[in-house]
PDB file of C-alpha atoms in Angstrom:
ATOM      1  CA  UNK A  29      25.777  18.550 -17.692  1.00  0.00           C
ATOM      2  CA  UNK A  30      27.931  19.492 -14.749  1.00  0.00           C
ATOM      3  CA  UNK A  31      24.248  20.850 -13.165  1.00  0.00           C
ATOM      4  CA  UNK A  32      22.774  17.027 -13.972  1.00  0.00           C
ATOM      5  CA  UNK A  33      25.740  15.131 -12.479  1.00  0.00           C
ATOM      6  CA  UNK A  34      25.231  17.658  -9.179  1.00  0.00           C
ATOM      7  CA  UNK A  35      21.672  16.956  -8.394  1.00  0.00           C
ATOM      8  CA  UNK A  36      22.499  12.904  -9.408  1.00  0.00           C
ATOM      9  CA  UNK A  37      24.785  13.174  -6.667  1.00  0.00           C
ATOM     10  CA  UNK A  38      22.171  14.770  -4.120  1.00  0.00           C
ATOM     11  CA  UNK A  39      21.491  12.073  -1.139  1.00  0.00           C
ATOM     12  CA  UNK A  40      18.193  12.965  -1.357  1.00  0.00           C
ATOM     13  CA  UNK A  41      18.308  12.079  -5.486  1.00  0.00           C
ATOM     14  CA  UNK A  42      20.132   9.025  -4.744  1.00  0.00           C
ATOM     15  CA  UNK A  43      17.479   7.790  -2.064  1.00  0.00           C
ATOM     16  CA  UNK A  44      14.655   9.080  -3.210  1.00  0.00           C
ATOM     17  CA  UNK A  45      13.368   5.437  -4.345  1.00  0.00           C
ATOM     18  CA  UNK A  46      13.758   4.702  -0.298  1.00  0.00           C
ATOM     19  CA  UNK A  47      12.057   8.181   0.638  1.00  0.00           C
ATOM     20  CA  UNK A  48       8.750   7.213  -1.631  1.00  0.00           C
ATOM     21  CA  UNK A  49       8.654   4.107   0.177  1.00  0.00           C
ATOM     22  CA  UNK A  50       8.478   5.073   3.538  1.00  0.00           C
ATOM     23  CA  UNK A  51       6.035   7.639   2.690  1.00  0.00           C
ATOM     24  CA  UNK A  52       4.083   5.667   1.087  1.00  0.00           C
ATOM     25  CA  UNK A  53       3.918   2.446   3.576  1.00  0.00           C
ATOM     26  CA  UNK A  54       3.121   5.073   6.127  1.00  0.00           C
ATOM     27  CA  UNK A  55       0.202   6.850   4.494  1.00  0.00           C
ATOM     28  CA  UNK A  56      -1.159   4.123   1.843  1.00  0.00           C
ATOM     29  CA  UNK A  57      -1.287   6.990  -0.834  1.00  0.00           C
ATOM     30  CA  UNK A  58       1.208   7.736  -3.792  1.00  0.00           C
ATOM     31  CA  UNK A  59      -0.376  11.418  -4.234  1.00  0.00           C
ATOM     32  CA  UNK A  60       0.086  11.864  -0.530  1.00  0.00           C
ATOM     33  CA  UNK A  61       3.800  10.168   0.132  1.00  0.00           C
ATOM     34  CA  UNK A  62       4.472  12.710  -3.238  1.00  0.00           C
ATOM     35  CA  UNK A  63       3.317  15.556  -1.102  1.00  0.00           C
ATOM     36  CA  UNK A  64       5.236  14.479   1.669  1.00  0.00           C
ATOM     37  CA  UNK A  65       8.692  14.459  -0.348  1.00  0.00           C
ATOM     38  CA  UNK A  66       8.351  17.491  -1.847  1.00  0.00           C
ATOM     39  CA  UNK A  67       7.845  18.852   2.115  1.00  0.00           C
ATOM     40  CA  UNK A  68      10.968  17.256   2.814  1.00  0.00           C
ATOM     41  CA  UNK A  69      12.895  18.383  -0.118  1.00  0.00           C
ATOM     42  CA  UNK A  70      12.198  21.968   1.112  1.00  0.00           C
ATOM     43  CA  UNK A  71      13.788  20.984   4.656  1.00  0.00           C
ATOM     44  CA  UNK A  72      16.618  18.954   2.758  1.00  0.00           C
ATOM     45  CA  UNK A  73      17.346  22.469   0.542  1.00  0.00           C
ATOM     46  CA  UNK A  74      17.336  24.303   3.601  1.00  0.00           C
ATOM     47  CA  UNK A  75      19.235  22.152   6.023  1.00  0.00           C
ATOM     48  CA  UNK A  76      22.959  22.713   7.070  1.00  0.00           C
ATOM     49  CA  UNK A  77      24.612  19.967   4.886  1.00  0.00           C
ATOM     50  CA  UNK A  78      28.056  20.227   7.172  1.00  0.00           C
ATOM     51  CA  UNK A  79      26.235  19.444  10.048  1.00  0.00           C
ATOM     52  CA  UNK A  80      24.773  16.061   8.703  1.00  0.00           C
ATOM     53  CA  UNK A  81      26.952  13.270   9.135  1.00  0.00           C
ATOM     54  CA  UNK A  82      24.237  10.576   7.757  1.00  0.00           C
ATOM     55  CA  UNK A  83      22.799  12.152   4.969  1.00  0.00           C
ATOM     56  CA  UNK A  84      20.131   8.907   4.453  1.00  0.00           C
ATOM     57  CA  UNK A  85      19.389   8.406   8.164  1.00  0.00           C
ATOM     58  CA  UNK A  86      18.883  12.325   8.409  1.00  0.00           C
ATOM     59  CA  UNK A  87      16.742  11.962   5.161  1.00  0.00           C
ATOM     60  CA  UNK A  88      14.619   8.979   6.771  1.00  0.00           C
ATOM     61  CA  UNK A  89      14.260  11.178  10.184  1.00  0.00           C
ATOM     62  CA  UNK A  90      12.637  13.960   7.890  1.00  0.00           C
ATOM     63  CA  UNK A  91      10.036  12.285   5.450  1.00  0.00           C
ATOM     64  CA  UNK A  92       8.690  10.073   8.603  1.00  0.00           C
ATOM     65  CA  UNK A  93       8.004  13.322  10.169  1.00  0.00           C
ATOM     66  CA  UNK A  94       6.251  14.733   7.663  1.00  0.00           C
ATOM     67  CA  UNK A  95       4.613  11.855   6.879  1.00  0.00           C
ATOM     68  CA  UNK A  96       4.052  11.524  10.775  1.00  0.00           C
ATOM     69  CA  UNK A  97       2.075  14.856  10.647  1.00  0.00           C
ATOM     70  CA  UNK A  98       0.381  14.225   7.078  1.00  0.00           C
ATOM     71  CA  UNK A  99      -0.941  10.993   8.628  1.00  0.00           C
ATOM     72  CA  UNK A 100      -2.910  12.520  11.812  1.00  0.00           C
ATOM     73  CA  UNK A 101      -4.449  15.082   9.369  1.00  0.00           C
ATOM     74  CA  UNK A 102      -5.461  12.217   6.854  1.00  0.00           C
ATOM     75  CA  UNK A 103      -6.855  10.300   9.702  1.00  0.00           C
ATOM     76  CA  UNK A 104      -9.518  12.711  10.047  1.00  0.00           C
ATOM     77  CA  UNK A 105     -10.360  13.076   6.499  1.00  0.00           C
ATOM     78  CA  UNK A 106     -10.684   9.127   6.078  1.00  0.00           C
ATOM     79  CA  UNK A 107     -13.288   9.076   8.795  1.00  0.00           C
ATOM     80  CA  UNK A 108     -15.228  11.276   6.314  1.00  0.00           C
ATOM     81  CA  UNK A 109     -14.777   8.842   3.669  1.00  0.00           C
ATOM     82  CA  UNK A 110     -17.967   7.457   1.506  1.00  0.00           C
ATOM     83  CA  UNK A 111     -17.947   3.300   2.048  1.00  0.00           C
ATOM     84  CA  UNK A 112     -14.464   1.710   2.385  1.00  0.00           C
ATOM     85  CA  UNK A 113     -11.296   3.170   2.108  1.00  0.00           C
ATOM     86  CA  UNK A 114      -8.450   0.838   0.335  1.00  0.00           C
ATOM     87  CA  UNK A 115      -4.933   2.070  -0.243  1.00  0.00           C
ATOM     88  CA  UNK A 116      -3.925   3.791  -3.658  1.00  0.00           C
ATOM     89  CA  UNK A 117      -2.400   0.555  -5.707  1.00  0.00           C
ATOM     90  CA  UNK A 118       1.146   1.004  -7.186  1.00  0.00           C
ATOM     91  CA  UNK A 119       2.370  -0.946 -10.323  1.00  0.00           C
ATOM     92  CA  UNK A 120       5.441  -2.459  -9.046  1.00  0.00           C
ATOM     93  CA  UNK A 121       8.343  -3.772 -11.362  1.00  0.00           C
ATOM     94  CA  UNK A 122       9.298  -7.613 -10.956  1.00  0.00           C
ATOM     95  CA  UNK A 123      12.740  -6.785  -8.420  1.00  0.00           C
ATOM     96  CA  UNK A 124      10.215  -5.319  -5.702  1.00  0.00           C
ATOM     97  CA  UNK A 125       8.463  -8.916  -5.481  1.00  0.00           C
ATOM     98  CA  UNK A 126      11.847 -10.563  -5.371  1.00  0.00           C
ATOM     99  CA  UNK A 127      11.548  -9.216  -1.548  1.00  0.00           C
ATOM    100  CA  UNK A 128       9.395 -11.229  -0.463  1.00  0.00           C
ATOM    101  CA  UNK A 129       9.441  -8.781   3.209  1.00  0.00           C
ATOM    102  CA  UNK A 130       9.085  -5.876   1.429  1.00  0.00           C
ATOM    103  CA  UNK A 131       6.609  -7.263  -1.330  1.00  0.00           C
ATOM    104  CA  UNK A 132       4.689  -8.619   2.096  1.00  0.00           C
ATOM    105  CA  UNK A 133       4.522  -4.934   3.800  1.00  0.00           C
ATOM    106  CA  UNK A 134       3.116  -3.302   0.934  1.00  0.00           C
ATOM    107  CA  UNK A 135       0.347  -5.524  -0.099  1.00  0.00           C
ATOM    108  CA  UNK A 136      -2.598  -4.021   0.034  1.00  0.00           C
ATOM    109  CA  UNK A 137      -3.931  -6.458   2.712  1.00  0.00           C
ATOM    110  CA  UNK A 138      -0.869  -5.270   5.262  1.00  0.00           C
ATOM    111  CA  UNK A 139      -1.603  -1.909   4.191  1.00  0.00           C
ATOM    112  CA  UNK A 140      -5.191  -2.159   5.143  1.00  0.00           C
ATOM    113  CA  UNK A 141      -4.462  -3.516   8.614  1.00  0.00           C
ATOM    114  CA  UNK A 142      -1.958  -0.638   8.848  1.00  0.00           C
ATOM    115  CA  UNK A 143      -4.735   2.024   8.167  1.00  0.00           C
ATOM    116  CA  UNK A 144      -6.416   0.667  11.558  1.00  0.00           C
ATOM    117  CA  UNK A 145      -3.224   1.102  13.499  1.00  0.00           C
ATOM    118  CA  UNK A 146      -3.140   4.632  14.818  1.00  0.00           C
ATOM    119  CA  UNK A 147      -0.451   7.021  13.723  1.00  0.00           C
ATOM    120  CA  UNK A 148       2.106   6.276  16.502  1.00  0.00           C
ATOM    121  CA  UNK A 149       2.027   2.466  16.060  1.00  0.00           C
ATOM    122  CA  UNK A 150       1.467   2.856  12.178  1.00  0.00           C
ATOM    123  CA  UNK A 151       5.133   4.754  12.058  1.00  0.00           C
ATOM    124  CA  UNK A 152       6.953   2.877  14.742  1.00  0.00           C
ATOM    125  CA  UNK A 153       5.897  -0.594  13.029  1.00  0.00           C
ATOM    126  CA  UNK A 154       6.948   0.307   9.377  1.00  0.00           C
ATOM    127  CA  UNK A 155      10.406   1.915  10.409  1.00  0.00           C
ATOM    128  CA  UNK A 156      11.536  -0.835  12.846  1.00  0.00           C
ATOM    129  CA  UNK A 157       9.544  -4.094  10.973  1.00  0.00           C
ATOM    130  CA  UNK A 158      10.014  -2.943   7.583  1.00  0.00           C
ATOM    131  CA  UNK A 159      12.818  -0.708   7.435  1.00  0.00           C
ATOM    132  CA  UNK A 160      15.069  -1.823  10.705  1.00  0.00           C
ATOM    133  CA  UNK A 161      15.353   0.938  12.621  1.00  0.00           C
ATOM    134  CA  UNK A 162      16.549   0.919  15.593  1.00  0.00           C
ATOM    135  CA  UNK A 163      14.117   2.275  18.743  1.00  0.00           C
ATOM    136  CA  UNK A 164      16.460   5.243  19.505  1.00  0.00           C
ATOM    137  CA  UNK A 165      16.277   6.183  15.822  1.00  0.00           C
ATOM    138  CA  UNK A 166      13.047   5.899  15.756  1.00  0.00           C
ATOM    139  CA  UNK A 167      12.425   7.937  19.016  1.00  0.00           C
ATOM    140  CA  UNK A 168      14.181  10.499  17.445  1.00  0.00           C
ATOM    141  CA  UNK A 169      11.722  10.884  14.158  1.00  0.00           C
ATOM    142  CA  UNK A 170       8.427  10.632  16.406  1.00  0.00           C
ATOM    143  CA  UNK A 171       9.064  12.678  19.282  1.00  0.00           C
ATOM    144  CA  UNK A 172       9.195   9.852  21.842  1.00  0.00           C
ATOM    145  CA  UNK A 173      10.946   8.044  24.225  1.00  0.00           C
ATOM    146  CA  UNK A 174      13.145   4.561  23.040  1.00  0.00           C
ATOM    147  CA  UNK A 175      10.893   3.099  25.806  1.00  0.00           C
ATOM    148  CA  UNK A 176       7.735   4.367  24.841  1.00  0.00           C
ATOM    149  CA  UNK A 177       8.325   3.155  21.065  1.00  0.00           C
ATOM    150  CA  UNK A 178       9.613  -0.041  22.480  1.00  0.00           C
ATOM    151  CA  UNK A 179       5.904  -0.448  24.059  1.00  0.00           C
ATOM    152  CA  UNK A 180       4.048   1.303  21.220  1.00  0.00           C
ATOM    153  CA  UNK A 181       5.979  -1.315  18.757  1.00  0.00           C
ATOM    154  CA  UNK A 182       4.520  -4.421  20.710  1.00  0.00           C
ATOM    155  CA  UNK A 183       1.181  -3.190  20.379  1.00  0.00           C
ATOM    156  CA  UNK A 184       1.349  -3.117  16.559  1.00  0.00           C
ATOM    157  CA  UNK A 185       3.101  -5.927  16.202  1.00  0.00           C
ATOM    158  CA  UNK A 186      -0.074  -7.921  18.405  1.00  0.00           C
ATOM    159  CA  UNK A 187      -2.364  -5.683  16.462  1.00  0.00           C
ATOM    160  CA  UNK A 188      -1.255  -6.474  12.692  1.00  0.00           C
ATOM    161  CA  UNK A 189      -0.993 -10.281  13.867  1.00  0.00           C
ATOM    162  CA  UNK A 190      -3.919 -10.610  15.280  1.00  0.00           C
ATOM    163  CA  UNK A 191      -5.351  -9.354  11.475  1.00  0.00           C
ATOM    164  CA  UNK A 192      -2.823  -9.990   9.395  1.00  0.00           C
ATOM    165  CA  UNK A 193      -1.331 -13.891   9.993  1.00  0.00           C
ATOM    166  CA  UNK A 194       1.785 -14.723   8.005  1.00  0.00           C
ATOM    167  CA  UNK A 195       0.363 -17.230   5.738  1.00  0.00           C
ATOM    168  CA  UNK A 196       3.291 -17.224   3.402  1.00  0.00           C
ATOM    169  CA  UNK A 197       2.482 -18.663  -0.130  1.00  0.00           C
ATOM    170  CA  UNK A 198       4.671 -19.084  -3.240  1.00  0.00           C
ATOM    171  CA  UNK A 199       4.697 -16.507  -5.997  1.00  0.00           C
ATOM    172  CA  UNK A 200       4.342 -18.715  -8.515  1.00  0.00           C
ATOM    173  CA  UNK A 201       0.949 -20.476  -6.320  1.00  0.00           C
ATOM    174  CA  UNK A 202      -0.256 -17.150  -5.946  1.00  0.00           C
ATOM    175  CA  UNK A 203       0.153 -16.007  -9.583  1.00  0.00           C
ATOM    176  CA  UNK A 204      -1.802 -19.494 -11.000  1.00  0.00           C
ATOM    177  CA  UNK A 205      -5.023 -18.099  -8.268  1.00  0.00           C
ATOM    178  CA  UNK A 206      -4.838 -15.299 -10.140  1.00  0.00           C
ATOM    179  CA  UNK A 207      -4.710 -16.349 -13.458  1.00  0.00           C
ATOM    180  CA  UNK A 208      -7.882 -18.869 -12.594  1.00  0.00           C
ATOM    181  CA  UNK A 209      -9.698 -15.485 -11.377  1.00  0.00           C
ATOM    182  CA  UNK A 210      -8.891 -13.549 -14.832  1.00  0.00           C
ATOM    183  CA  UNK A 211     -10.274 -16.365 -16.481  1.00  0.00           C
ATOM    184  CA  UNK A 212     -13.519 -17.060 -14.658  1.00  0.00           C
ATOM    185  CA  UNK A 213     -13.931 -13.371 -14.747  1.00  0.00           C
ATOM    186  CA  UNK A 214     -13.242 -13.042 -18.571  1.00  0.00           C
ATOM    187  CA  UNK A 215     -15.719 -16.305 -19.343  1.00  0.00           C
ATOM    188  CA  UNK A 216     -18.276 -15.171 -17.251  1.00  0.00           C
ATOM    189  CA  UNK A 217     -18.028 -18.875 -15.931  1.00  0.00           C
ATOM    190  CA  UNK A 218     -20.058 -18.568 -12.717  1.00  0.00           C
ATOM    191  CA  UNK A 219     -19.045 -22.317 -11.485  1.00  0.00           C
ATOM    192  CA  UNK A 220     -15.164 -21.535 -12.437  1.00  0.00           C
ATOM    193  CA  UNK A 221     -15.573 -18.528  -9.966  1.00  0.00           C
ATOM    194  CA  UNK A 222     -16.657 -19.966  -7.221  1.00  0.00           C
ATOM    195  CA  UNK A 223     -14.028 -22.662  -7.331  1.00  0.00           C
ATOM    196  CA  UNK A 224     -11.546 -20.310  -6.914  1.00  0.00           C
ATOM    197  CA  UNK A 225     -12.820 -18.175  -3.937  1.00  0.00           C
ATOM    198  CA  UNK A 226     -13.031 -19.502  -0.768  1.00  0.00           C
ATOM    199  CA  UNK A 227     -16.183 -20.377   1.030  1.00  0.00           C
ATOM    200  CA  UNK A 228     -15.831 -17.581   3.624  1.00  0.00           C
ATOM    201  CA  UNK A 229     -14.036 -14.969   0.829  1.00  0.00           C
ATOM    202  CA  UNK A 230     -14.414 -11.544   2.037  1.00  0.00           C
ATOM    203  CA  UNK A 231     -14.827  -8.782  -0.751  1.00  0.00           C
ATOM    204  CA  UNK A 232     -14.530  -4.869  -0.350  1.00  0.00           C
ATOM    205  CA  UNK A 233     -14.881  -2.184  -2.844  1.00  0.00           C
ATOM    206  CA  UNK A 234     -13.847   1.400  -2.457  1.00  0.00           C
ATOM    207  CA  UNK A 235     -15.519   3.413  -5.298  1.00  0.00           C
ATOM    208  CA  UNK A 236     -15.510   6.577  -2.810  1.00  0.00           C
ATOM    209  CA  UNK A 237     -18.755   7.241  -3.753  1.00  0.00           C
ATOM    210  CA  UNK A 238     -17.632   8.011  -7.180  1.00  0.00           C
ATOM    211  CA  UNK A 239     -18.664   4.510  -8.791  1.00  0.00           C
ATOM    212  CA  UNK A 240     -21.803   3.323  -9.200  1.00  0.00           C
ATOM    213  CA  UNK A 241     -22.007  -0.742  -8.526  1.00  0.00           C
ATOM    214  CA  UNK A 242     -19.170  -0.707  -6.280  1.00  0.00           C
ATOM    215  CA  UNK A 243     -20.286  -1.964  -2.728  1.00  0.00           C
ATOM    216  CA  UNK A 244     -20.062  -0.118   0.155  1.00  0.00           C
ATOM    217  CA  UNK A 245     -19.625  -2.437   2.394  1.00  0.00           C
ATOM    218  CA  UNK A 246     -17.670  -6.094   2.363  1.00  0.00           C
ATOM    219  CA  UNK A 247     -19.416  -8.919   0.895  1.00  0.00           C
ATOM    220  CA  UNK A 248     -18.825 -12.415   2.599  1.00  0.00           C
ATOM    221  CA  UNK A 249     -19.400 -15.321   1.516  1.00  0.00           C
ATOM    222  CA  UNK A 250     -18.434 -17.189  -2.056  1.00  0.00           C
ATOM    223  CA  UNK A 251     -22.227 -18.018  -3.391  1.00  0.00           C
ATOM    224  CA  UNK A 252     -23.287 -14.042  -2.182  1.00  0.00           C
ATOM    225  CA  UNK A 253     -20.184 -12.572  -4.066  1.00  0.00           C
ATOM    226  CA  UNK A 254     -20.429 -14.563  -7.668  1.00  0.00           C
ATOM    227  CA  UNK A 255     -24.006 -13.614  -7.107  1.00  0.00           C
ATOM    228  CA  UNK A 256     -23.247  -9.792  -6.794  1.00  0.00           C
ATOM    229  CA  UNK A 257     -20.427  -9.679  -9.463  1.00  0.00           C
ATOM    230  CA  UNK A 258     -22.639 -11.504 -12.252  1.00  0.00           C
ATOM    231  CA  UNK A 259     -25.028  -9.052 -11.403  1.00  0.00           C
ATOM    232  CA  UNK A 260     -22.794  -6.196 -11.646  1.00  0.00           C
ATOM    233  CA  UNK A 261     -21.047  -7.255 -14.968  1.00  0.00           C
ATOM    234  CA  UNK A 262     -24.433  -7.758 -16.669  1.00  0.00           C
ATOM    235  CA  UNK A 263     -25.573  -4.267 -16.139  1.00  0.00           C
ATOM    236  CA  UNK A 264     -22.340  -2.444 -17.163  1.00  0.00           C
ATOM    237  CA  UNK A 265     -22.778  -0.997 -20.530  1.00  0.00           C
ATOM    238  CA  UNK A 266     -19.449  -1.407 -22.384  1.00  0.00           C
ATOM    239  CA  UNK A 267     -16.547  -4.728 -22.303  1.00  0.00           C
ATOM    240  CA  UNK A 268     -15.239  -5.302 -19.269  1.00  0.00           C
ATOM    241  CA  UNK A 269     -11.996  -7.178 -19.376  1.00  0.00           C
ATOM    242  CA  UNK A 270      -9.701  -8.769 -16.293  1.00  0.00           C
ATOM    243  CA  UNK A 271      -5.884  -8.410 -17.570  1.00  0.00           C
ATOM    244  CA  UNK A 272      -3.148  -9.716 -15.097  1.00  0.00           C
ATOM    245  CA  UNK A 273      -0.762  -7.122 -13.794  1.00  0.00           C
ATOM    246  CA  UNK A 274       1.621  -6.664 -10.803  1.00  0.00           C
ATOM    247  CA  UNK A 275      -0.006  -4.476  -7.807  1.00  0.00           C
ATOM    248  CA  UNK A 276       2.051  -3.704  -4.866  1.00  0.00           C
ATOM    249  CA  UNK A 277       4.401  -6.617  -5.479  1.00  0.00           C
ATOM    250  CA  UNK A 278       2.216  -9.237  -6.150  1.00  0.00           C
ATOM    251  CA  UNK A 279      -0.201 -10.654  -9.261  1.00  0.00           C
ATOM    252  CA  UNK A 280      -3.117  -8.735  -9.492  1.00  0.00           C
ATOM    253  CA  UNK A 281      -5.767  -7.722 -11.952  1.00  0.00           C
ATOM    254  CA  UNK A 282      -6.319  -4.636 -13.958  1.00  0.00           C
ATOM    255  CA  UNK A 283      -9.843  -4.166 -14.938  1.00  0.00           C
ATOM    256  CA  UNK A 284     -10.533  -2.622 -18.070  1.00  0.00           C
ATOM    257  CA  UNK A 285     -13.773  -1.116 -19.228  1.00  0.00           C
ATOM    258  CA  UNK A 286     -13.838  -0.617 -23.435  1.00  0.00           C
ATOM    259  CA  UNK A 287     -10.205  -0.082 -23.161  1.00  0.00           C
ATOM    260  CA  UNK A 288      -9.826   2.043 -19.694  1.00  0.00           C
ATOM    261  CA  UNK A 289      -8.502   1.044 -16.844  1.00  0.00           C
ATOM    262  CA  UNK A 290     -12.099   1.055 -14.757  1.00  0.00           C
ATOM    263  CA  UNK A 291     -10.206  -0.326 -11.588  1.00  0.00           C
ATOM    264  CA  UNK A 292      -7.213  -2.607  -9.603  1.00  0.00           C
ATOM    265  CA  UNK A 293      -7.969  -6.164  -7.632  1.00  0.00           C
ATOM    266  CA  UNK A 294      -5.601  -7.800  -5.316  1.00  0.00           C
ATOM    267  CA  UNK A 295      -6.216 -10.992  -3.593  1.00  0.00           C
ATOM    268  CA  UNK A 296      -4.895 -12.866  -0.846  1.00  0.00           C
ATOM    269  CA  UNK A 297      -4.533 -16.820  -1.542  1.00  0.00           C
ATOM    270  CA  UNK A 298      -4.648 -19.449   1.201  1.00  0.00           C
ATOM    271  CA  UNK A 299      -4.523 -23.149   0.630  1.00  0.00           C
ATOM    272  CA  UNK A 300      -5.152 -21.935  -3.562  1.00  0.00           C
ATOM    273  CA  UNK A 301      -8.320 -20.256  -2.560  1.00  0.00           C
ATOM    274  CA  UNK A 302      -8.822 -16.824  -2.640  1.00  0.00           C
ATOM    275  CA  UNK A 303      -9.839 -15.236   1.170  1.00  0.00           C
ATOM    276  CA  UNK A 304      -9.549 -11.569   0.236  1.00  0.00           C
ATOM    277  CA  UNK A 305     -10.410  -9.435  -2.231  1.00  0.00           C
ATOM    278  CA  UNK A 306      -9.344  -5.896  -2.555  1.00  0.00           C
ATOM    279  CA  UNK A 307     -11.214  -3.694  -5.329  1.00  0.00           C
ATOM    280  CA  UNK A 308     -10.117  -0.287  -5.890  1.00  0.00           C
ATOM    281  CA  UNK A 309     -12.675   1.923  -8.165  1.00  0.00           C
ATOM    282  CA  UNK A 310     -11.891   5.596  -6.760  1.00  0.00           C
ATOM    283  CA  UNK A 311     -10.676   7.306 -10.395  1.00  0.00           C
ATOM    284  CA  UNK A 312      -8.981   9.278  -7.729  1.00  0.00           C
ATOM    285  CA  UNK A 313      -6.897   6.499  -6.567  1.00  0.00           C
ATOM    286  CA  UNK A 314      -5.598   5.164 -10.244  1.00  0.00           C
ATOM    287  CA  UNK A 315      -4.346   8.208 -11.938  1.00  0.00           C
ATOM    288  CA  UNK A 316      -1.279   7.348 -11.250  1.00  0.00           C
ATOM    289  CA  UNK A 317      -1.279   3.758 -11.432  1.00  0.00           C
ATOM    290  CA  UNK A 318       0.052   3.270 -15.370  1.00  0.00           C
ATOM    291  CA  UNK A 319       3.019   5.670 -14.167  1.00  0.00           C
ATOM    292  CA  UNK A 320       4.271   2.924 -12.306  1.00  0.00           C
ATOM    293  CA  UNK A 321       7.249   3.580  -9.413  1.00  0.00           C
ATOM    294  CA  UNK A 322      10.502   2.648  -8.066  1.00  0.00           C
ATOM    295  CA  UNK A 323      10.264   1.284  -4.450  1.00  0.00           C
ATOM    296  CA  UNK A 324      13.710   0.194  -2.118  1.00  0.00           C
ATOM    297  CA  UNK A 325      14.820  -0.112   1.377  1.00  0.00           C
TER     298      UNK A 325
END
C-alpha cells in the first residue's frame, strides 16, 4: 500500500490528466501523446527531483519537448498519408465540455486547423492560448527567444482565425443539430438531411486508405453530400446505425456497423445548420476511442 500511496503522490501521477492533454492538443493523436508521456516519464525518473522547484511547470517544459520533436517527425509521415488526415477522436466525459475554452481547443475542427500550423506555431499557440503560458516559459520548452515566440504566436493566432472564426454556439443548440443528424441518418430520410446541413456544408473523410466508401477528398455542397451518403449507405452490407456520443467535448456521432463501432462524426453548427463535417474511418484511429480519457488544464 505504502508503494501505491508513493507513486499517487508522484507530480507526474498527479498531473498526468494535464500531461495527456498537452500532448495530445499538440500532436492530434492519443497513441502518439501516449508515446510522448512515456518519453517523458523516463526523463521525469531520471531527473534530479531536489533541483526542481516546480515540479508541474518542469513536467509541462518536458512533454512539450517531446511532443515538440514527435511533431516534426509526424509532419513528414502525414505528408505520406492516403486522402485526408483528421485527428484521432477522444470520448470525453461531460466536465471537459463544461470548459467551454478547453472543449473549443480540442474539437476536432481547431485541431484540424492546428495540423496546418507548422510545429513552432502549433506549440507556441496551444501552451500560451490554451494552457497560459507565459512567452518566457514557453521560450524555454521550444528552444527560442521570448521575442521570437512573441512573433511566432501572432502568426498562429492570424492563421487559426483566419480558418477557424469563433462562432460560439450553445451546447444545448449544438446537441439538438446533432440529434436531427442521428435521426435523418437512422431514417434514411433524404429531405430531413438536407435540412439540417447547410447549403455550402463541407464533408471530409479519413479512411487512410483502409476503408472502402470513405472519400478522399472533401465533398461540398448539401444536394452533392446526401447524394454521396445515400449512395454509400445503400451499398454497405450489414446495419449501419448513428448513436449520439460525446467526441472531443462536444455531441457527436458514433457509427455503428452490425454492432461495431465502423467510425466517429463531429460537426460544426452555425445558425442550426451544420457547416462541417468531420468523419473518421481509419480502424487505426478508434482503437482507443471506447477507452475513453481524462483531459485538464
Amino acid at each position: 500500500m505504502e508503494s501505491v500511496a508513493h507513486v499517487d503522490d508522484d507530480p507526474f501521477f498527479v498531473h498526468r490528466n494535464l500531461l495527456f492533454t498537452v500532448a495530445y492538443e499538440l500532436l492530434g493523436s492519443a497513441a502518439d501523446a501516449e508515446d510522448v508521456l512515456q518519453e517523458s516519464w523516463l526523463r521525469w525518473a531520471s531527473a534530479d527531483r531536489s533541483a526542481v522547484r516546480e515540479p508541474r511547470a518542469y513536467l509541462m517544459r518536458t512533454v512539450t519537448r517531446q511532443a515538440f520533436n514527435h511533431l516534426r517527425a509526424v509532419s513528414r509521415r502525414r505528408g505520406d498519408y492516403i486522402g485526408e488526415w483528421l485527428p484521432e477522436p477522444l470520448l470525453t466525459s461531460p466536465d471537459v465540455a463544461e470548459d467551454v475554452e478547453l472543449a473549443e481547443s480540442l474539437s476536432i475542427a481547431m485541431l484540424t486547423v492546428l495540423e496546418t500550423l507548422r510545429p513552432a506555431e502549433r506549440a507556441v499557440f496551444v501552451l500560451h492560448e490554451v494552457f497560459d503560458l507565459s512567452y518566457d516559459e514557453i521560450a524555454d520548452a521550444v528552444g527560442k527567444t521570448p521575442a521570437a515566440v512573441r512573433q511566432i504566436s501572432h502568426r498562429a493566432k492570424e492563421h487559426v482565425a483566419a480558418r477557424h472564426p469563433r462562432v460560439r454556439v450553445a451546447r444545448a443548440e449544438h446537441r439538438e443539430v446533432v440529434d436531427r443528424l442521428v435521426t435523418a441518418l437512422n431514417s434514411g430520410d433524404l429531405q430531413a438531411l438536407m435540412d439540417v446541413l447547410a447549403p455550402d456544408v463541407v464533408s471530409v473523410a479519413d479512411g487512410g486508405g483502409q476503408v472502402r466508401g470513405a472519400a478522399r477528398r472533401p465533398i461540398v455542397g448539401a444536394k452533392r453530400l446526401a447524394r454521396y451518403l445515400a449512395g454509400g449507405m445503400a451499398k454497405l452490407e450489414g446495419v449501419l446505425v448513428a448513436v449520439e456520443t460525446t467526441v472531443n467535448g462536444q455531441a457527436g456521432i458514433r457509427m455503428e456497423l452490425d454492432g461495431q463501432l465502423a467510425g466517429i462524426v463531429s460537426v460544426t453548427v452555425e445558425d442550426g445548420l451544420i457547416t462541417h463535417i468531420y468523419s473518421i474511418a481509419n480502424p487505426e484511429k478508434l482503437t482507443l476511442f471506447d477507452r475513453g480519457v481524462a483531459l485538464a488544464r
